[in-house]
Coordinates of N, CA and C in Angstrom, one line a residue:
Chain A
A108 N -44.8 28.3 135.6 CA -45.2 27.1 136.3 C -44.3 27.1 137.6
Q109 N -44.8 26.6 138.7 CA -44.1 26.5 139.9 C -43.0 25.5 139.7
K110 N -41.8 25.8 140.1 CA -40.7 24.9 139.9 C -40.6 24.0 141.2
I111 N -40.9 24.5 142.3 CA -40.9 23.8 143.6 C -42.2 23.9 144.2
T112 N -42.8 22.8 144.6 CA -44.1 22.8 145.2 C -44.1 22.0 146.5
Q113 N -44.5 22.8 147.6 CA -44.6 22.2 148.9 C -46.1 22.3 149.2
T114 N -46.8 21.2 149.2 CA -48.3 21.2 149.3 C -48.8 21.2 150.8
Q115 N -47.9 21.1 151.7 CA -48.3 21.1 153.1 C -48.0 22.5 153.8
P116 N -48.9 23.4 153.9 CA -48.6 24.7 154.6 C -48.2 24.4 156.0
G117 N -48.9 23.5 156.7 CA -48.6 23.2 158.1 C -48.7 21.7 158.4
M118 N -47.8 21.3 159.3 CA -47.8 19.9 159.7 C -47.6 19.8 161.2
F119 N -48.3 18.8 161.9 CA -48.1 18.6 163.3 C -47.5 17.2 163.4
V120 N -46.6 17.0 164.4 CA -46.1 15.7 164.7 C -45.9 15.6 166.2
Q121 N -46.1 14.4 166.7 CA -45.8 14.1 168.2 C -44.3 14.0 168.4
E122 N -43.9 14.5 169.5 CA -42.5 14.3 169.8 C -42.1 12.9 169.8
K123 N -40.9 12.6 169.2 CA -40.3 11.3 169.1 C -40.8 10.5 167.9
E124 N -41.8 11.0 167.2 CA -42.3 10.3 166.0 C -41.6 10.8 164.8
A125 N -41.7 10.1 163.7 CA -41.2 10.6 162.4 C -42.2 11.4 161.6
V126 N -41.7 12.3 160.8 CA -42.6 13.1 159.9 C -42.0 13.2 158.6
T127 N -42.8 13.3 157.5 CA -42.4 13.5 156.2 C -42.9 14.8 155.6
L128 N -42.0 15.6 155.1 CA -42.4 16.9 154.5 C -42.3 16.7 153.0
D129 N -43.3 17.0 152.3 CA -43.4 16.8 150.8 C -42.8 17.9 150.0
C130 N -42.1 17.5 148.9 CA -41.6 18.5 147.9 C -41.6 17.8 146.6
T131 N -42.2 18.5 145.6 CA -42.1 18.1 144.2 C -41.5 19.2 143.4
Y132 N -40.8 18.9 142.3 CA -40.1 19.9 141.6 C -40.3 19.6 140.1
D133 N -39.9 20.6 139.3 CA -40.1 20.6 137.9 C -38.9 21.2 137.2
T134 N -38.2 20.4 136.4 CA -37.1 20.9 135.7 C -36.8 20.0 134.4
S135 N -36.2 20.6 133.4 CA -35.8 19.9 132.2 C -34.3 19.8 132.2
D136 N -33.6 20.4 133.2 CA -32.2 20.3 133.3 C -31.8 18.9 133.9
P137 N -30.9 18.1 133.2 CA -30.6 16.8 133.8 C -29.7 16.9 135.0
S138 N -29.0 18.1 135.2 CA -28.1 18.3 136.3 C -28.7 19.3 137.3
Y139 N -29.0 18.9 138.5 CA -29.6 19.8 139.4 C -29.3 19.3 140.8
G140 N -29.5 20.2 141.8 CA -29.4 19.8 143.2 C -30.6 20.2 144.0
L141 N -31.0 19.4 144.9 CA -32.2 19.6 145.8 C -31.7 19.8 147.2
F142 N -32.2 20.8 147.8 CA -31.8 21.2 149.2 C -33.0 21.4 150.1
W143 N -32.8 21.1 151.4 CA -33.8 21.4 152.4 C -33.1 22.3 153.4
Y144 N -33.9 23.4 153.8 CA -33.4 24.3 154.8 C -34.4 24.4 155.9
K145 N -34.0 24.7 157.1 CA -34.8 24.9 158.2 C -34.8 26.4 158.6
Q146 N -35.9 27.0 158.9 CA -35.9 28.4 159.3 C -36.7 28.5 160.7
P147 N -36.0 28.6 161.8 CA -36.6 28.8 163.1 C -37.2 30.2 163.1
S148 N -37.9 30.4 164.2 CA -38.6 31.7 164.4 C -37.6 32.9 164.4
S149 N -36.4 32.6 164.7 CA -35.4 33.7 164.7 C -35.1 34.2 163.3
G150 N -35.4 33.4 162.3 CA -35.2 33.8 160.9 C -34.1 33.3 160.1
E151 N -33.0 32.8 160.7 CA -31.9 32.4 159.9 C -32.2 31.1 159.2
M152 N -31.6 30.9 158.0 CA -31.8 29.7 157.2 C -30.7 28.7 157.5
I153 N -31.1 27.5 157.9 CA -30.1 26.5 158.3 C -30.2 25.4 157.2
F154 N -29.0 25.1 156.6 CA -29.0 24.1 155.6 C -29.0 22.7 156.3
L155 N -29.9 21.8 155.8 CA -30.1 20.5 156.4 C -29.5 19.4 155.6
I156 N -29.8 19.3 154.3 CA -29.5 18.1 153.5 C -29.5 18.4 152.0
Y157 N -28.7 17.7 151.3 CA -28.6 17.9 149.8 C -28.8 16.6 149.1
Q158 N -29.4 16.6 147.9 CA -29.5 15.5 147.0 C -29.2 15.9 145.6
G159 N -28.2 15.2 145.0 CA -27.9 15.6 143.6 C -28.7 14.7 142.6
S160 N -28.9 15.2 141.4 CA -29.8 14.5 140.5 C -29.2 13.2 140.0
Y161 N -27.8 13.1 140.1 CA -27.2 11.9 139.7 C -26.9 10.9 140.8
D162 N -27.2 11.3 142.0 CA -26.9 10.5 143.2 C -27.8 9.2 143.1
Q163 N -27.2 8.1 143.3 CA -27.9 6.8 143.3 C -28.6 6.5 144.6
Q164 N -28.0 7.0 145.7 CA -28.6 6.7 147.0 C -29.3 7.9 147.6
N165 N -30.3 7.7 148.4 CA -30.9 8.8 149.2 C -29.9 9.4 150.2
A166 N -30.0 10.7 150.3 CA -29.1 11.4 151.2 C -29.6 11.2 152.6
T167 N -28.6 11.1 153.6 CA -29.0 11.1 155.0 C -28.0 12.0 155.7
E168 N -28.5 12.7 156.8 CA -27.7 13.5 157.6 C -28.3 13.4 159.0
G169 N -27.7 12.5 159.9 CA -28.3 12.4 161.2 C -29.7 11.9 161.2
R170 N -30.6 12.8 161.8 CA -32.0 12.4 161.8 C -32.8 12.8 160.6
Y171 N -32.1 13.4 159.6 CA -32.7 13.9 158.4 C -32.4 12.9 157.3
S172 N -33.3 12.5 156.5 CA -33.1 11.8 155.3 C -34.0 12.3 154.2
L173 N -33.5 12.1 153.0 CA -34.3 12.6 151.8 C -34.8 11.4 151.0
N174 N -36.0 11.3 150.8 CA -36.7 10.3 150.0 C -36.7 10.8 148.6
F175 N -35.8 10.5 147.7 CA -35.6 11.0 146.4 C -36.2 10.0 145.4
Q176 N -37.3 10.4 144.7 CA -37.9 9.6 143.7 C -37.8 10.4 142.4
K177 N -36.8 10.2 141.6 CA -36.4 11.0 140.4 C -37.5 10.9 139.4
A178 N -38.1 9.8 139.1 CA -39.1 9.6 138.1 C -40.4 10.4 138.5
R179 N -40.6 10.5 139.7 CA -41.8 11.2 140.2 C -41.5 12.7 140.5
K180 N -40.2 13.0 140.4 CA -39.7 14.4 140.6 C -40.2 14.8 142.1
S181 N -39.9 14.0 143.0 CA -40.2 14.3 144.4 C -38.9 14.1 145.2
A182 N -38.8 14.9 146.3 CA -37.7 14.9 147.2 C -38.2 15.2 148.6
N183 N -38.8 14.3 149.2 CA -39.4 14.5 150.5 C -38.4 14.4 151.6
L184 N -38.5 15.3 152.6 CA -37.7 15.2 153.8 C -38.3 14.4 154.9
V185 N -37.5 13.5 155.4 CA -38.0 12.7 156.5 C -37.2 13.1 157.8
I186 N -37.9 13.4 158.8 CA -37.3 13.7 160.1 C -37.7 12.6 161.0
S187 N -36.7 11.9 161.5 CA -37.0 10.8 162.5 C -36.9 11.3 163.9
A188 N -37.6 10.7 164.8 CA -37.5 11.0 166.2 C -37.6 12.5 166.5
S189 N -38.7 13.1 166.1 CA -38.9 14.5 166.2 C -38.6 15.0 167.6
Q190 N -38.0 16.2 167.6 CA -37.7 16.9 168.9 C -38.5 18.3 168.9
L191 N -38.7 18.8 170.1 CA -39.4 20.1 170.2 C -38.6 21.2 169.4
G192 N -37.3 21.1 169.3 CA -36.5 22.1 168.6 C -36.6 22.0 167.1
D193 N -37.3 20.9 166.6 CA -37.5 20.8 165.2 C -38.7 21.7 164.7
S194 N -39.4 22.3 165.6 CA -40.5 23.2 165.3 C -39.9 24.4 164.5
A195 N -40.3 24.6 163.3 CA -39.8 25.6 162.4 C -40.5 25.5 161.1
M196 N -40.0 26.5 160.2 CA -40.5 26.4 158.8 C -39.4 25.7 158.0
Y197 N -39.8 24.8 157.1 CA -38.9 24.1 156.3 C -39.1 24.4 154.8
F198 N -38.0 24.7 154.1 CA -38.1 25.0 152.7 C -37.3 24.0 151.9
C199 N -37.9 23.6 150.8 CA -37.3 22.8 149.7 C -36.8 23.8 148.7
A200 N -35.6 23.5 148.1 CA -35.0 24.4 147.1 C -34.3 23.6 146.0
M201 N -34.2 24.2 144.9 CA -33.5 23.5 143.7 C -32.6 24.4 143.1
R202 N -31.4 23.9 142.7 CA -30.4 24.7 141.9 C -30.2 23.9 140.6
E203 N -30.5 24.5 139.5 CA -30.2 23.8 138.2 C -28.8 24.3 137.7
M204 N -28.1 23.3 137.1 CA -26.8 23.6 136.5 C -26.9 24.8 135.5
S205 N -28.0 24.9 134.8 CA -28.2 25.9 133.8 C -28.6 27.2 134.4
A206 N -28.9 27.3 135.7 CA -29.5 28.6 136.2 C -28.4 29.7 136.2
N207 N -28.9 30.9 135.9 CA -28.0 32.0 136.0 C -27.5 32.3 137.4
A208 N -26.2 32.4 137.5 CA -25.5 32.7 138.7 C -25.8 31.7 139.8
G209 N -26.2 30.5 139.4 CA -26.4 29.4 140.4 C -27.5 29.7 141.3
K210 N -28.5 30.5 140.9 CA -29.6 30.9 141.8 C -30.5 29.7 142.1
S211 N -31.0 29.7 143.3 CA -31.9 28.7 143.7 C -33.4 29.1 143.6
T212 N -34.2 28.1 143.4 CA -35.7 28.4 143.5 C -36.2 27.7 144.7
F213 N -37.0 28.4 145.5 CA -37.5 27.9 146.8 C -39.0 27.6 146.7
G214 N -39.5 26.6 147.5 CA -40.9 26.4 147.6 C -41.4 27.4 148.7
D215 N -42.7 27.3 148.9 CA -43.4 28.2 149.8 C -43.2 27.8 151.3
G216 N -42.7 26.6 151.5 CA -42.4 26.2 152.9 C -43.5 25.5 153.6
T217 N -43.1 24.7 154.6 CA -44.0 24.0 155.4 C -43.7 24.3 156.9
T218 N -44.7 24.7 157.6 CA -44.5 25.0 159.1 C -44.7 23.7 159.8
L219 N -43.7 23.2 160.5 CA -43.8 22.0 161.3 C -43.9 22.4 162.8
T220 N -44.9 21.8 163.4 CA -45.0 22.0 164.9 C -44.9 20.6 165.6
V221 N -44.0 20.5 166.5 CA -43.8 19.3 167.2 C -44.5 19.4 168.6
K222 N -45.4 18.5 168.8 CA -46.1 18.5 170.1 C -45.5 17.7 171.1
P223 N -45.4 18.2 172.4 CA -44.8 17.4 173.5 C -45.7 16.2 173.9
Chain B
D197 N -14.1 32.9 161.5 CA -15.0 32.0 160.8 C -15.6 32.7 159.6
G198 N -15.8 31.9 158.5 CA -16.4 32.5 157.3 C -17.9 32.5 157.5
G199 N -18.5 33.5 156.8 CA -19.9 33.6 156.8 C -20.4 34.9 156.2
I200 N -21.7 35.1 156.3 CA -22.4 36.3 155.8 C -22.9 37.2 156.9
T201 N -22.6 38.4 156.9 CA -23.1 39.3 157.9 C -24.1 40.3 157.3
Q202 N -25.2 40.4 157.9 CA -26.2 41.4 157.5 C -26.4 42.4 158.6
S203 N -26.5 43.7 158.2 CA -26.8 44.7 159.2 C -27.7 45.8 158.6
P204 N -28.5 46.4 159.4 CA -28.8 46.1 160.8 C -29.7 44.9 160.9
K205 N -29.9 44.4 162.1 CA -30.9 43.3 162.3 C -32.3 43.8 162.2
Y206 N -32.6 45.0 162.8 CA -33.9 45.6 162.7 C -33.7 47.0 162.1
L207 N -34.6 47.4 161.3 CA -34.5 48.7 160.6 C -35.9 49.3 160.5
F208 N -36.0 50.6 160.9 CA -37.3 51.2 160.8 C -37.2 52.4 159.8
R209 N -38.1 52.5 158.9 CA -38.1 53.5 157.8 C -39.3 54.3 157.8
K210 N -39.2 55.6 157.6 CA -40.3 56.5 157.5 C -40.8 56.4 156.0
E211 N -42.0 56.7 155.9 CA -42.6 56.8 154.5 C -41.8 57.8 153.7
G212 N -41.5 57.4 152.4 CA -40.8 58.3 151.5 C -39.3 58.2 151.6
Q213 N -38.7 57.5 152.6 CA -37.3 57.4 152.8 C -36.7 56.2 152.0
N214 N -35.4 56.4 151.5 CA -34.6 55.3 151.1 C -33.8 54.7 152.2
V215 N -33.7 53.4 152.3 CA -32.8 52.8 153.3 C -31.9 51.8 152.6
T216 N -30.7 51.6 153.2 CA -29.8 50.6 152.6 C -29.5 49.5 153.6
L217 N -29.7 48.3 153.1 CA -29.4 47.1 153.9 C -28.0 46.6 153.5
S218 N -27.2 46.3 154.5 CA -25.8 45.8 154.3 C -25.7 44.3 154.2
C219 N -24.9 43.8 153.3 CA -24.6 42.4 153.3 C -23.1 42.2 152.9
E220 N -22.4 41.5 153.8 CA -20.9 41.3 153.5 C -20.6 39.8 153.7
Q221 N -19.8 39.2 152.8 CA -19.4 37.8 153.0 C -17.9 37.7 152.9
N222 N -17.4 36.8 153.6 CA -15.9 36.5 153.5 C -15.7 35.0 153.2
L223 N -16.6 34.5 152.4 CA -16.5 33.1 151.9 C -15.9 33.0 150.5
N224 N -15.6 34.1 149.9 CA -15.0 34.1 148.6 C -16.0 33.6 147.5
H225 N -17.2 33.7 147.8 CA -18.2 33.3 146.8 C -18.4 34.3 145.8
D226 N -18.6 33.8 144.5 CA -18.8 34.7 143.4 C -20.2 35.3 143.4
A227 N -21.2 34.5 143.7 CA -22.6 34.9 143.6 C -23.2 35.3 144.9
M228 N -24.0 36.4 144.8 CA -24.7 36.9 146.0 C -26.2 37.2 145.6
Y229 N -27.1 37.1 146.5 CA -28.5 37.2 146.2 C -29.2 37.9 147.4
W230 N -30.3 38.6 147.0 CA -31.2 39.2 148.0 C -32.6 38.6 147.8
Y231 N -33.2 38.2 149.0 CA -34.5 37.6 149.0 C -35.4 38.5 149.9
R232 N -36.6 38.5 149.6 CA -37.6 39.1 150.5 C -38.6 38.0 151.0
Q233 N -38.9 38.0 152.3 CA -39.8 37.1 152.8 C -40.9 37.8 153.6
D234 N -42.1 37.6 153.2 CA -43.3 38.1 154.0 C -43.7 37.1 155.0
P235 N -44.4 37.5 156.1 CA -44.8 36.6 157.1 C -45.5 35.3 156.6
G236 N -44.9 34.2 157.0 CA -45.5 32.9 156.7 C -45.4 32.5 155.2
Q237 N -44.5 33.2 154.5 CA -44.4 33.0 153.1 C -43.0 32.5 152.7
G238 N -42.8 32.1 151.5 CA -41.5 31.7 151.0 C -40.6 32.8 150.6
L239 N -39.5 32.5 150.0 CA -38.5 33.5 149.6 C -38.7 33.9 148.2
R240 N -38.7 35.2 148.0 CA -38.8 35.7 146.6 C -37.5 36.5 146.3
L241 N -37.0 36.2 145.1 CA -35.7 36.8 144.7 C -35.8 38.2 144.2
I242 N -35.0 39.1 144.8 CA -35.1 40.5 144.4 C -34.0 40.8 143.3
Y243 N -32.8 40.6 143.7 CA -31.7 40.8 142.7 C -30.6 39.7 143.0
Y244 N -29.8 39.5 142.0 CA -28.6 38.6 142.2 C -27.5 39.1 141.4
S245 N -26.3 38.6 141.8 CA -25.1 39.1 141.1 C -24.1 37.9 141.1
Q246 N -23.4 37.7 139.9 CA -22.5 36.7 139.8 C -21.0 37.2 139.8
I247 N -20.8 38.4 139.4 CA -19.5 39.0 139.4 C -19.6 40.5 139.8
V248 N -18.4 41.0 140.1 CA -18.4 42.4 140.5 C -18.9 43.3 139.3
N249 N -19.6 44.4 139.7 CA -20.1 45.3 138.7 C -21.1 44.8 137.8
D250 N -21.7 43.7 138.1 CA -22.8 43.1 137.3 C -23.8 42.5 138.2
F251 N -25.1 42.7 137.9 CA -26.2 42.2 138.6 C -27.4 42.1 137.8
Q252 N -28.4 41.2 138.2 CA -29.6 41.0 137.4 C -30.8 41.1 138.3
K253 N -31.9 41.5 137.7 CA -33.2 41.6 138.4 C -33.7 40.2 138.6
G254 N -34.3 40.0 139.8 CA -35.0 38.8 140.1 C -36.4 38.9 139.8
D255 N -37.3 38.3 140.6 CA -38.7 38.2 140.3 C -39.5 39.5 140.8
I256 N -38.9 40.2 141.8 CA -39.6 41.3 142.4 C -38.7 42.5 142.6
A257 N -38.0 42.9 141.5 CA -37.0 44.0 141.6 C -37.5 45.4 141.7
E258 N -38.8 45.6 141.4 CA -39.3 47.0 141.3 C -39.3 47.6 142.7
G259 N -38.7 48.8 142.8 CA -38.6 49.5 144.1 C -37.3 49.2 144.8
Y260 N -36.4 48.5 144.3 CA -35.2 48.1 144.9 C -34.0 48.4 144.0
S261 N -32.8 48.6 144.6 CA -31.6 48.8 143.8 C -30.5 48.1 144.5
V262 N -29.4 47.7 143.8 CA -28.3 47.1 144.4 C -27.0 47.6 143.7
S263 N -25.9 47.3 144.3 CA -24.6 47.5 143.7 C -23.7 46.4 144.1
R264 N -22.6 46.2 143.3 CA -21.7 45.1 143.6 C -20.3 45.7 143.2
E265 N -19.8 46.6 144.0 CA -18.5 47.2 143.7 C -17.3 46.4 144.2
K266 N -17.6 45.5 145.2 CA -16.6 44.6 145.7 C -17.2 43.2 145.7
K267 N -16.4 42.2 145.6 CA -16.8 40.8 145.6 C -17.5 40.5 147.0
E268 N -17.0 41.1 148.1 CA -17.5 40.8 149.4 C -18.8 41.4 149.8
S269 N -19.2 42.4 149.0 CA -20.3 43.3 149.4 C -21.4 43.4 148.4
F270 N -22.7 43.4 148.9 CA -23.8 43.4 148.0 C -25.0 44.2 148.7
P271 N -24.9 45.5 148.8 CA -25.9 46.2 149.6 C -27.2 46.4 148.8
L272 N -28.3 46.4 149.5 CA -29.6 46.5 148.9 C -30.2 47.8 149.4
T273 N -30.7 48.6 148.4 CA -31.4 49.9 148.8 C -32.9 49.7 148.5
V274 N -33.7 49.9 149.5 CA -35.1 49.9 149.4 C -35.5 51.4 149.1
T275 N -36.0 51.6 148.0 CA -36.3 53.0 147.6 C -37.8 53.4 148.0
S276 N -38.1 54.7 147.9 CA -39.4 55.1 148.3 C -40.4 54.6 147.2
A277 N -40.0 54.1 146.1 CA -40.9 53.6 145.1 C -41.4 52.2 145.5
Q278 N -40.8 51.6 146.5 CA -41.3 50.3 147.0 C -42.5 50.6 147.9
K279 N -43.7 50.2 147.4 CA -44.9 50.6 148.1 C -45.2 49.9 149.4
N280 N -44.7 48.7 149.5 CA -44.9 47.8 150.7 C -43.6 47.2 151.1
P281 N -42.7 48.0 151.7 CA -41.4 47.4 152.0 C -41.3 46.6 153.3
T282 N -42.3 46.7 154.1 CA -42.2 46.0 155.4 C -42.1 44.5 155.1
A283 N -41.0 43.9 155.5 CA -40.7 42.5 155.3 C -39.4 42.1 155.9
F284 N -39.1 40.8 155.8 CA -37.8 40.2 156.3 C -36.9 40.0 155.0
Y285 N -35.7 40.6 155.1 CA -34.8 40.5 153.9 C -33.6 39.6 154.3
L286 N -33.4 38.7 153.4 CA -32.3 37.7 153.5 C -31.3 37.9 152.4
C287 N -30.0 37.9 152.8 CA -28.9 37.9 151.8 C -28.3 36.6 151.8
A288 N -27.9 36.1 150.6 CA -27.2 34.8 150.5 C -26.1 34.8 149.6
S289 N -25.2 33.9 149.6 CA -24.1 33.7 148.7 C -23.9 32.3 148.4
S290 N -23.2 32.0 147.2 CA -23.0 30.6 146.9 C -21.8 30.6 145.8
I291 N -21.3 29.4 145.7 CA -20.3 29.1 144.6 C -21.2 28.9 143.3
V292 N -20.6 29.3 142.2 CA -21.3 29.2 141.0 C -20.8 28.0 140.2
G293 N -21.7 27.3 139.5 CA -21.2 26.2 138.6 C -21.1 24.9 139.3
V294 N -21.4 24.8 140.5 CA -21.3 23.6 141.3 C -22.6 23.4 142.0
P295 N -23.6 22.6 141.4 CA -24.9 22.6 141.9 C -25.0 21.9 143.2
N296 N -24.0 21.2 143.7 CA -24.2 20.4 144.9 C -23.7 21.2 146.1
T297 N -23.6 22.5 146.0 CA -23.2 23.4 147.1 C -24.3 24.2 147.5
E298 N -24.6 24.3 148.8 CA -25.7 25.0 149.3 C -25.4 26.5 149.3
A299 N -26.5 27.3 149.4 CA -26.4 28.7 149.6 C -26.2 29.0 151.1
F300 N -25.4 30.0 151.4 CA -25.2 30.4 152.8 C -25.9 31.7 153.0
F301 N -26.6 31.8 154.1 CA -27.5 32.9 154.4 C -27.0 33.8 155.5
G302 N -27.3 35.0 155.5 CA -27.1 35.9 156.6 C -28.2 35.7 157.6
Q303 N -28.2 36.5 158.7 CA -29.2 36.4 159.8 C -30.4 37.1 159.4
G304 N -30.4 38.0 158.4 CA -31.6 38.7 158.0 C -31.7 40.1 158.6
T305 N -32.5 40.9 157.9 CA -32.8 42.3 158.4 C -34.3 42.4 158.3
R306 N -34.9 42.8 159.4 CA -36.4 43.0 159.5 C -36.6 44.4 159.3
L307 N -37.2 44.8 158.2 CA -37.5 46.2 157.9 C -39.0 46.5 158.2
T308 N -39.2 47.6 158.9 CA -40.6 48.0 159.2 C -40.7 49.5 158.8
V309 N -41.8 49.8 158.1 CA -42.1 51.2 157.8 C -43.0 51.7 158.9
V310 N -42.6 52.9 159.4 CA -43.4 53.5 160.5 C -44.0 54.8 160.0

């Protein structure tokens, strides 16, 4: 079964508007971390934001926030005030405490295009 | 500055040749990973290693081999048995046992079979 599901292959947003990228996950491990990465066309993976399974508050990092709904097993990324430089592929990932060697499981990604 | 260095950035391979992709980290991370990414797709785990001289197969290990002789280094060899090796390869490292730490990635190697 897919552990990380990103149901939006592609998304468009107007510059300066907010956009939500969806991510649902599946795990039976009570201790896990959820991550979002940005991959521009150059290929490098840029870490954006982290949410721990025991965190009471939603994570925020600048224009990025994570809408964490534990009961629904969702961890959606919200980007506020979109910029042209936000156009990239975005990956949701999960690390379970029980995972061998701390390996992460990645979703298939969402390609975000910001329109001027 | 600490980080992960992958080389080369671009690599061309002839049919039937083995090629080795380099990955070096100076973050003192125990765990290292190799991922394959096809155009427009997600990351698929090839091999991973938690300690020196030990490594495990990921989801798509066939046609690949690795070694971990030093903590800092985790080279990936794409063998002639890999039928469709053209892809983007990413190396990553992380701390083990602390789930709130992110993986650090190299810049990637784009391999093309010619």
